[in-house]
Amino acid sequence: MEKRNLLFVIPSLSAGGGEKSLVNLLSQIDFTQYDVDLFMLNHDGLFMDFIPTDVRVLPLPETYQLFSKNITKAVKELLMKGKLSLAYNRVIFTLKNKYKKNVSTREQYTWRHLEKSLGRLEKNYDVAIGFLEKTSTYFCVDKVNAAKKIGWVHIDYDKLGMDPKFDIRYFQRLNNIVTVSEECANIFKNRFPSEKNKVEIVYNIVSPTMIHKMAVQDSRDLYNKNNNEIIILSIGRLHFQKGFELAIEACKILVDKGYNIKWNIIGEGEERKKLESIIKLNKLEDHFNLLGLKANPYPYLKQADIYAQTSRFEGKSIAIDEAKILNKPIIVTNFSTAKDQITNGIDGVIAEMNSNSVAEHIEKLIQDEGLRKKLINNLSQLKLGTEGEINKLYGIFSGLDI
């Protein structure tokens, strides 16, 4: 049987749940049946080393390499090469990025300038997958020849502030739209009723075997834990979506009550300076740490006492699934898809989306040993691997009913 040609598109593998989800998915692909290409706009990133060797990373076009330099160099070099139109689009791209406040609409409205630097891929694919919202999907639709095109929505669509009028033109040209949870699917169908018959649900692929193996790769005391110190861990991009200022405020409440806690965040992002200033303002330098990115976060997760997710919105959080696999007491805020992942009081606790409620639920986890043991015991009995989700995807590739 002849192999099928697949293309996955993602801006980068720098960090993030969607990026980790793609790496996990690629590790499960049957390469005896599929030839897999990967197109990215940035070849640096935390997860680059995790790309399977069977995956071919496509080179970046020279025009895009010029376009993506800083504005002065880009315009100068494009003009020297006689690419006047592209130099003009580089200037407009910069201006729109500067003056559009919402990050999501900025990415939408700058696409028509960015895409001028990207030629159409020459190869014909059986299936092309835009693995994240916005640019990945736009590239898949505008720049790829494929018999079947799939878009992937990892989030609660309504929460990022995207312009649905911009996206509908792209969703109409896709064969399928994959979401990562029932709630995400319902939100998407309500927003785009004309496209609801295209929607499929494929859960993020997580492998307990891999996570347990990686969790014991570093046995050092990663937190320099003091006697009776309670270690709380959160994982996520330093972004408004993750609500980390709620975590800092909750930490302050607990410290003021006399709790000996150290709250750590693994992740990086545009809110680092803002969060550092809030930490300093609250004199929490000894209690709240921004650890940056970690290629292997699992030893940190294994050594934590509590996992906390203070998000304003999520699709389906991979970090929560990973904390479940390592049997951590989990607290999450009541974002729209929280109940897709946590049954309150059974495999975690759900707080309201404010710092007082978060602090109150953490305090309960600290004080109530019986509750902690109950959560840990319940988690230890769950079957949490989702490697089988790859079969759903094969079905979508083939056009079968799932």
Tab-separated table of C-alpha atoms in Angstrom:
chain	number	residue	atom	x	y	z
A	1	MET	CA	0.000	0.000	0.000
A	2	GLU	CA	1.356	3.393	-1.009
A	3	LYS	CA	2.107	5.759	1.840
A	4	ARG	CA	-0.075	8.825	2.289
A	5	ASN	CA	1.532	12.256	2.417
A	6	LEU	CA	0.688	14.372	5.467
A	7	LEU	CA	1.617	17.967	6.197
A	8	PHE	CA	1.371	19.543	9.646
A	9	VAL	CA	1.629	23.338	9.978
A	10	ILE	CA	2.430	25.190	13.222
A	11	PRO	CA	4.192	28.568	13.766
A	12	SER	CA	6.847	27.105	16.081
A	13	LEU	CA	7.573	24.521	18.741
A	14	SER	CA	8.819	27.109	21.218
A	15	ALA	CA	6.510	26.216	24.127
A	16	GLY	CA	2.865	25.711	24.927
A	17	GLY	CA	0.167	23.073	25.201
A	18	GLY	CA	-0.694	23.001	21.508
A	19	GLU	CA	2.956	22.622	20.575
A	20	LYS	CA	3.471	19.806	23.080
A	21	SER	CA	0.280	18.172	21.808
A	22	LEU	CA	1.684	18.114	18.265
A	23	VAL	CA	4.971	16.550	19.394
A	24	ASN	CA	3.025	13.863	21.287
A	25	LEU	CA	0.838	13.230	18.233
A	26	LEU	CA	3.822	12.941	15.888
A	27	SER	CA	5.424	10.406	18.234
A	28	GLN	CA	2.365	8.154	17.775
A	29	ILE	CA	2.128	8.330	13.953
A	30	ASP	CA	2.578	5.065	12.053
A	31	PHE	CA	5.383	6.005	9.663
A	32	THR	CA	4.946	2.788	7.717
A	33	GLN	CA	1.644	4.237	6.478
A	34	TYR	CA	2.386	7.965	6.361
A	35	ASP	CA	5.131	10.244	5.098
A	36	VAL	CA	5.027	13.331	7.308
A	37	ASP	CA	6.245	16.864	6.573
A	38	LEU	CA	6.226	19.698	9.105
A	39	PHE	CA	6.153	23.390	8.177
A	40	MET	CA	7.054	26.009	10.803
A	41	LEU	CA	7.825	29.714	10.663
A	42	ASN	CA	10.454	29.407	13.381
A	43	HIS	CA	12.898	26.521	13.718
A	44	ASP	CA	14.035	27.324	17.263
A	45	GLY	CA	12.111	26.090	20.265
A	46	LEU	CA	11.806	23.997	23.369
A	47	PHE	CA	10.278	20.977	21.637
A	48	MET	CA	12.407	20.858	18.465
A	49	ASP	CA	14.509	18.001	19.867
A	50	PHE	CA	11.344	15.939	20.380
A	51	ILE	CA	10.398	15.838	16.687
A	52	PRO	CA	10.589	12.194	15.524
A	53	THR	CA	13.423	11.559	13.064
A	54	ASP	CA	10.924	10.282	10.471
A	55	VAL	CA	9.347	13.762	10.227
A	56	ARG	CA	10.791	16.023	7.513
A	57	VAL	CA	11.009	19.670	8.609
A	58	LEU	CA	10.509	21.851	5.547
A	59	PRO	CA	12.997	24.677	4.906
A	60	LEU	CA	11.931	28.285	5.239
A	61	PRO	CA	11.604	30.300	2.009
A	62	GLU	CA	14.350	32.888	1.497
A	63	THR	CA	11.751	35.630	1.106
A	64	TYR	CA	10.293	34.812	4.520
A	65	GLN	CA	13.760	34.722	6.102
A	66	LEU	CA	14.309	38.269	4.810
A	67	PHE	CA	10.812	39.391	5.822
A	68	SER	CA	11.224	38.090	9.384
A	69	LYS	CA	14.386	40.080	10.135
A	70	ASN	CA	14.017	43.232	12.210
A	71	ILE	CA	12.190	45.986	10.335
A	72	THR	CA	15.266	48.042	9.377
A	73	LYS	CA	17.287	45.098	8.057
A	74	ALA	CA	14.286	43.513	6.381
A	75	VAL	CA	13.269	46.632	4.445
A	76	LYS	CA	16.853	47.462	3.476
A	77	GLU	CA	17.628	43.955	2.176
A	78	LEU	CA	14.286	43.582	0.401
A	79	LEU	CA	14.790	46.914	-1.378
A	80	MET	CA	18.331	45.912	-2.373
A	81	LYS	CA	16.881	42.781	-3.959
A	82	GLY	CA	14.264	44.840	-5.807
A	83	LYS	CA	11.343	43.430	-3.820
A	84	LEU	CA	9.513	46.753	-3.407
A	85	SER	CA	6.067	45.262	-2.783
A	86	LEU	CA	7.394	42.943	-0.097
A	87	ALA	CA	9.260	45.814	1.597
A	88	TYR	CA	5.987	47.800	1.625
A	89	ASN	CA	4.133	44.830	3.159
A	90	ARG	CA	6.871	44.465	5.802
A	91	VAL	CA	6.306	48.092	6.868
A	92	ILE	CA	2.513	47.687	7.023
A	93	PHE	CA	2.958	44.400	8.912
A	94	THR	CA	5.009	46.227	11.558
A	95	LEU	CA	2.558	49.123	11.850
A	96	LYS	CA	-0.451	46.850	12.261
A	97	ASN	CA	1.388	44.795	14.881
A	98	LYS	CA	2.201	47.977	16.742
A	99	TYR	CA	-1.248	49.551	16.783
A	100	LYS	CA	-3.576	46.537	17.048
A	101	LYS	CA	-4.014	45.940	20.776
A	102	ASN	CA	-5.575	42.476	20.680
A	103	VAL	CA	-2.906	39.845	19.943
A	104	SER	CA	-5.347	37.542	18.152
A	105	THR	CA	-6.854	40.107	15.766
A	106	ARG	CA	-3.337	41.416	15.188
A	107	GLU	CA	-2.316	37.972	13.938
A	108	GLN	CA	-5.443	37.778	11.779
A	109	TYR	CA	-5.160	41.183	10.137
A	110	THR	CA	-1.415	40.968	9.514
A	111	TRP	CA	-1.700	37.610	7.728
A	112	ARG	CA	-2.368	39.156	4.311
A	113	HIS	CA	0.958	41.043	4.597
A	114	LEU	CA	2.933	38.121	6.047
A	115	GLU	CA	1.624	35.689	3.429
A	116	LYS	CA	3.210	37.747	0.643
A	117	SER	CA	6.584	36.416	1.855
A	118	LEU	CA	5.461	32.794	1.676
A	119	GLY	CA	5.158	30.949	-1.613
A	120	ARG	CA	2.779	28.073	-2.240
A	121	LEU	CA	4.315	24.694	-1.350
A	122	GLU	CA	5.147	22.672	-4.467
A	123	LYS	CA	4.319	19.225	-3.106
A	124	ASN	CA	0.792	17.817	-3.285
A	125	TYR	CA	-0.463	16.283	-0.033
A	126	ASP	CA	-3.207	13.836	0.763
A	127	VAL	CA	-3.959	15.684	4.014
A	128	ALA	CA	-2.775	19.070	5.325
A	129	ILE	CA	-3.373	19.978	8.964
A	130	GLY	CA	-3.217	23.531	10.326
A	131	PHE	CA	-2.491	22.525	13.909
A	132	LEU	CA	-3.227	25.826	15.686
A	133	GLU	CA	-5.762	28.585	15.270
A	134	LYS	CA	-5.081	31.533	12.972
A	135	THR	CA	-1.757	31.457	11.041
A	136	SER	CA	-1.493	27.653	10.846
A	137	THR	CA	-4.988	27.417	9.380
A	138	TYR	CA	-4.513	30.376	7.046
A	139	PHE	CA	-1.290	28.896	5.667
A	140	CYS	CA	-2.921	25.507	5.226
A	141	VAL	CA	-5.783	27.044	3.220
A	142	ASP	CA	-3.847	29.634	1.196
A	143	LYS	CA	-0.473	28.005	0.576
A	144	VAL	CA	-0.954	24.233	0.377
A	145	ASN	CA	-2.220	21.851	-2.299
A	146	ALA	CA	-3.998	18.995	-0.527
A	147	ALA	CA	-6.905	16.664	-1.211
A	148	LYS	CA	-8.125	17.223	2.343
A	149	LYS	CA	-7.526	20.143	4.709
A	150	ILE	CA	-8.054	20.111	8.463
A	151	GLY	CA	-8.000	22.959	10.987
A	152	TRP	CA	-7.391	22.470	14.708
A	153	VAL	CA	-8.962	24.599	17.465
A	154	HIS	CA	-7.316	24.069	20.864
A	155	ILE	CA	-9.185	26.724	22.820
A	156	ASP	CA	-12.572	28.154	23.762
A	157	TYR	CA	-12.915	30.093	20.495
A	158	ASP	CA	-14.923	32.950	22.004
A	159	LYS	CA	-12.344	33.848	24.649
A	160	LEU	CA	-9.312	34.990	22.598
A	161	GLY	CA	-11.072	37.940	20.976
A	162	MET	CA	-10.620	36.779	17.381
A	163	ASP	CA	-12.741	38.212	14.573
A	164	PRO	CA	-15.091	35.385	13.464
A	165	LYS	CA	-15.850	37.228	10.198
A	166	PHE	CA	-12.194	36.864	9.249
A	167	ASP	CA	-12.005	33.196	10.203
A	168	ILE	CA	-15.249	31.992	8.638
A	169	ARG	CA	-13.775	32.434	5.151
A	170	TYR	CA	-11.056	29.963	6.100
A	171	PHE	CA	-13.231	27.496	8.003
A	172	GLN	CA	-15.513	27.262	4.960
A	173	ARG	CA	-12.563	25.985	2.923
A	174	LEU	CA	-11.623	23.222	5.381
A	175	ASN	CA	-12.896	19.649	5.192
A	176	ASN	CA	-12.773	19.116	8.957
A	177	ILE	CA	-12.284	21.186	12.088
A	178	VAL	CA	-10.841	19.296	15.062
A	179	THR	CA	-11.425	20.492	18.625
A	180	VAL	CA	-9.957	19.035	21.812
A	181	SER	CA	-13.028	18.735	24.060
A	182	GLU	CA	-16.811	18.546	23.964
A	183	GLU	CA	-17.152	22.049	25.376
A	184	CYS	CA	-14.755	23.503	22.809
A	185	ALA	CA	-16.768	21.758	20.090
A	186	ASN	CA	-20.063	23.158	21.395
A	187	ILE	CA	-18.670	26.689	21.631
A	188	PHE	CA	-17.308	26.452	18.097
A	189	LYS	CA	-20.580	25.084	16.686
A	190	ASN	CA	-22.550	27.894	18.341
A	191	ARG	CA	-20.195	30.494	16.902
A	192	PHE	CA	-20.069	28.917	13.410
A	193	PRO	CA	-23.341	26.972	12.947
A	194	SER	CA	-22.774	26.662	9.186
A	195	GLU	CA	-19.603	24.621	9.858
A	196	LYS	CA	-20.902	22.396	12.672
A	197	ASN	CA	-21.037	19.236	10.562
A	198	LYS	CA	-17.279	19.465	9.992
A	199	VAL	CA	-16.408	19.377	13.699
A	200	GLU	CA	-14.629	16.348	15.183
A	201	ILE	CA	-13.269	15.882	18.713
A	202	VAL	CA	-9.765	14.450	19.166
A	203	TYR	CA	-8.355	14.662	22.690
A	204	ASN	CA	-4.774	15.779	23.223
A	205	ILE	CA	-2.495	12.762	23.151
A	206	VAL	CA	-0.730	12.086	26.434
A	207	SER	CA	1.356	9.022	27.264
A	208	PRO	CA	1.543	7.986	30.948
A	209	THR	CA	4.457	5.650	30.174
A	210	MET	CA	6.527	8.509	28.745
A	211	ILE	CA	5.568	10.921	31.555
A	212	HIS	CA	6.453	8.481	34.346
A	213	LYS	CA	9.760	7.706	32.622
A	214	MET	CA	10.685	11.385	32.221
A	215	ALA	CA	9.557	12.254	35.762
A	216	VAL	CA	12.391	10.231	37.294
A	217	GLN	CA	15.136	11.549	35.026
A	218	ASP	CA	16.133	14.152	37.624
A	219	SER	CA	16.040	13.086	41.262
A	220	ARG	CA	17.668	16.205	42.753
A	221	ASP	CA	15.696	18.378	45.173
A	222	LEU	CA	14.620	20.826	42.476
A	223	TYR	CA	12.925	23.254	44.853
A	224	ASN	CA	15.492	23.284	47.684
A	225	LYS	CA	12.562	22.434	49.895
A	226	ASN	CA	12.659	23.521	53.543
A	227	ASN	CA	10.979	21.693	56.412
A	228	ASN	CA	7.166	21.761	56.175
A	229	GLU	CA	7.303	23.901	53.023
A	230	ILE	CA	4.373	23.321	50.660
A	231	ILE	CA	5.326	23.325	46.980
A	232	ILE	CA	2.673	24.514	44.519
A	233	LEU	CA	3.327	24.284	40.787
A	234	SER	CA	1.594	25.860	37.795
A	235	ILE	CA	2.568	25.275	34.162
A	236	GLY	CA	1.686	27.587	31.289
A	237	ARG	CA	2.612	30.479	29.065
A	238	LEU	CA	2.956	33.796	30.904
A	239	HIS	CA	-0.126	35.174	29.199
A	240	PHE	CA	-3.384	36.851	30.253
A	241	GLN	CA	-5.224	33.587	29.490
A	242	LYS	CA	-3.457	31.768	32.337
A	243	GLY	CA	-4.527	34.239	35.067
A	244	PHE	CA	-1.233	34.062	36.942
A	245	GLU	CA	-1.886	37.348	38.738
A	246	LEU	CA	-4.693	35.464	40.537
A	247	ALA	CA	-2.069	32.933	41.614
A	248	ILE	CA	0.179	35.686	42.994
A	249	GLU	CA	-2.739	37.276	44.872
A	250	ALA	CA	-3.767	33.885	46.288
A	251	CYS	CA	-0.171	33.246	47.329
A	252	LYS	CA	-0.135	36.586	49.173
A	253	ILE	CA	-3.333	35.673	51.050
A	254	LEU	CA	-1.868	32.326	52.126
A	255	VAL	CA	1.499	33.781	53.169
A	256	ASP	CA	-0.268	36.475	55.205
A	257	LYS	CA	-2.154	33.666	56.966
A	258	GLY	CA	1.174	32.124	57.925
A	259	TYR	CA	1.409	29.270	55.431
A	260	ASN	CA	4.940	28.277	54.436
A	261	ILE	CA	4.445	27.936	50.688
A	262	LYS	CA	6.548	28.251	47.585
A	263	TRP	CA	4.539	28.715	44.383
A	264	ASN	CA	6.407	28.049	41.131
A	265	ILE	CA	5.485	28.619	37.508
A	266	ILE	CA	7.077	26.802	34.583
A	267	GLY	CA	6.599	28.849	31.427
A	268	GLU	CA	7.637	31.978	29.590
A	269	GLY	CA	5.791	34.779	27.852
A	270	GLU	CA	4.940	38.407	27.345
A	271	GLU	CA	3.616	38.953	30.893
A	272	ARG	CA	6.902	38.157	32.672
A	273	LYS	CA	7.743	41.786	33.541
A	274	LYS	CA	4.196	42.492	34.696
A	275	LEU	CA	4.151	39.403	36.915
A	276	GLU	CA	7.622	40.149	38.321
A	277	SER	CA	6.444	43.621	39.330
A	278	ILE	CA	3.339	42.185	41.078
A	279	ILE	CA	5.535	39.659	42.915
A	280	LYS	CA	7.852	42.462	44.040
A	281	LEU	CA	4.984	44.755	44.998
A	282	ASN	CA	3.603	42.027	47.274
A	283	LYS	CA	7.059	41.188	48.695
A	284	LEU	CA	6.703	37.570	47.583
A	285	GLU	CA	10.204	37.068	46.164
A	286	ASP	CA	10.813	34.215	48.645
A	287	HIS	CA	7.456	32.585	47.949
A	288	PHE	CA	6.667	32.952	44.240
A	289	ASN	CA	9.112	31.941	41.509
A	290	LEU	CA	8.974	32.205	37.723
A	291	LEU	CA	11.146	29.271	36.670
A	292	GLY	CA	11.084	29.891	32.911
A	293	LEU	CA	10.842	27.099	30.353
A	294	LYS	CA	11.842	23.534	31.174
A	295	ALA	CA	12.301	20.951	28.426
A	296	ASN	CA	11.372	18.282	30.964
A	297	PRO	CA	8.880	19.676	33.508
A	298	TYR	CA	7.879	16.276	34.878
A	299	PRO	CA	10.450	15.983	37.724
A	300	TYR	CA	9.193	19.398	38.930
A	301	LEU	CA	5.611	18.147	38.732
A	302	LYS	CA	6.510	14.907	40.520
A	303	GLN	CA	8.141	16.819	43.397
A	304	ALA	CA	5.275	19.324	43.816
A	305	ASP	CA	2.651	18.925	46.551
A	306	ILE	CA	-0.198	20.649	44.683
A	307	TYR	CA	-0.819	21.480	41.030
A	308	ALA	CA	-2.737	24.733	40.403
A	309	GLN	CA	-4.284	25.998	37.145
A	310	THR	CA	-5.634	29.541	37.522
A	311	SER	CA	-6.651	30.006	33.875
A	312	ARG	CA	-9.348	32.355	32.645
A	313	PHE	CA	-10.055	29.982	29.770
A	314	GLU	CA	-8.685	26.739	28.346
A	315	GLY	CA	-9.452	24.259	25.619
A	316	LYS	CA	-8.304	21.032	27.190
A	317	SER	CA	-5.242	21.561	29.340
A	318	ILE	CA	-2.461	19.043	28.753
A	319	ALA	CA	-0.802	20.161	32.008
A	320	ILE	CA	-3.878	19.118	34.009
A	321	ASP	CA	-3.824	15.686	32.368
A	322	GLU	CA	-0.113	15.384	33.184
A	323	ALA	CA	-0.725	16.344	36.825
A	324	LYS	CA	-3.440	13.678	36.960
A	325	ILE	CA	-1.041	11.049	35.598
A	326	LEU	CA	1.446	11.904	38.367
A	327	ASN	CA	-1.404	11.750	40.951
A	328	LYS	CA	-1.130	15.346	42.163
A	329	PRO	CA	-3.883	17.083	44.142
A	330	ILE	CA	-5.198	19.579	41.579
A	331	ILE	CA	-6.966	22.903	41.943
A	332	VAL	CA	-8.372	24.685	38.900
A	333	THR	CA	-10.412	27.837	38.408
A	334	ASN	CA	-13.915	27.463	37.017
A	335	PHE	CA	-13.103	28.275	33.378
A	336	SER	CA	-15.653	27.173	30.781
A	337	THR	CA	-14.092	23.776	30.076
A	338	ALA	CA	-12.939	22.997	33.661
A	339	LYS	CA	-15.645	20.385	34.214
A	340	ASP	CA	-14.471	18.549	31.064
A	341	GLN	CA	-11.318	17.676	33.006
A	342	ILE	CA	-12.078	17.858	36.718
A	343	THR	CA	-14.958	16.415	38.719
A	344	ASN	CA	-15.033	18.644	41.785
A	345	GLY	CA	-14.043	16.776	44.938
A	346	ILE	CA	-13.329	13.557	43.034
A	347	ASP	CA	-10.140	14.047	40.988
A	348	GLY	CA	-9.467	17.679	41.880
A	349	VAL	CA	-11.137	20.801	43.213
A	350	ILE	CA	-12.659	23.704	41.301
A	351	ALA	CA	-12.399	27.239	42.704
A	352	GLU	CA	-14.204	30.338	41.548
A	353	MET	CA	-12.191	32.675	39.349
A	354	ASN	CA	-10.903	34.986	42.063
A	355	SER	CA	-7.887	34.944	44.349
A	356	ASN	CA	-9.872	34.513	47.590
A	357	SER	CA	-11.538	31.345	46.324
A	358	VAL	CA	-8.237	29.978	44.975
A	359	ALA	CA	-6.542	30.628	48.332
A	360	GLU	CA	-9.465	29.100	50.225
A	361	HIS	CA	-9.358	25.868	48.179
A	362	ILE	CA	-5.576	25.569	48.478
A	363	GLU	CA	-5.879	26.098	52.239
A	364	LYS	CA	-8.411	23.263	52.331
A	365	LEU	CA	-6.056	20.978	50.387
A	366	ILE	CA	-3.240	21.829	52.807
A	367	GLN	CA	-5.312	21.265	55.945
A	368	ASP	CA	-7.488	18.332	54.882
A	369	GLU	CA	-5.190	15.306	54.582
A	370	GLY	CA	-8.208	13.054	54.016
A	371	LEU	CA	-9.244	15.082	50.941
A	372	ARG	CA	-5.701	14.957	49.542
A	373	LYS	CA	-5.519	11.190	49.992
A	374	LYS	CA	-8.951	10.757	48.411
A	375	LEU	CA	-7.944	12.766	45.318
A	376	ILE	CA	-4.619	10.938	44.980
A	377	ASN	CA	-6.278	7.538	45.376
A	378	ASN	CA	-8.980	8.345	42.817
A	379	LEU	CA	-6.391	9.604	40.331
A	380	SER	CA	-4.251	6.499	40.770
A	381	GLN	CA	-7.192	4.364	39.574
A	382	LEU	CA	-7.983	6.343	36.433
A	383	LYS	CA	-6.966	5.149	32.985
A	384	LEU	CA	-5.469	8.362	31.652
A	385	GLY	CA	-3.549	7.472	28.493
A	386	THR	CA	-5.006	8.871	25.255
A	387	GLU	CA	-2.621	7.273	22.768
A	388	GLY	CA	-5.650	5.656	21.103
A	389	GLU	CA	-6.841	9.068	19.897
A	390	ILE	CA	-4.477	8.646	16.946
A	391	ASN	CA	-6.948	6.120	15.528
A	392	LYS	CA	-9.665	8.787	15.462
A	393	LEU	CA	-7.309	10.934	13.453
A	394	TYR	CA	-6.571	8.136	10.993
A	395	GLY	CA	-10.329	7.829	10.525
A	396	ILE	CA	-10.633	11.538	9.756
A	397	PHE	CA	-7.710	11.300	7.330
A	398	SER	CA	-9.503	8.466	5.540
A	399	GLY	CA	-12.880	10.203	5.529
A	400	LEU	CA	-14.483	7.521	7.703
A	401	ASP	CA	-17.315	8.222	10.129
A	402	ILE	CA	-15.935	8.362	13.669
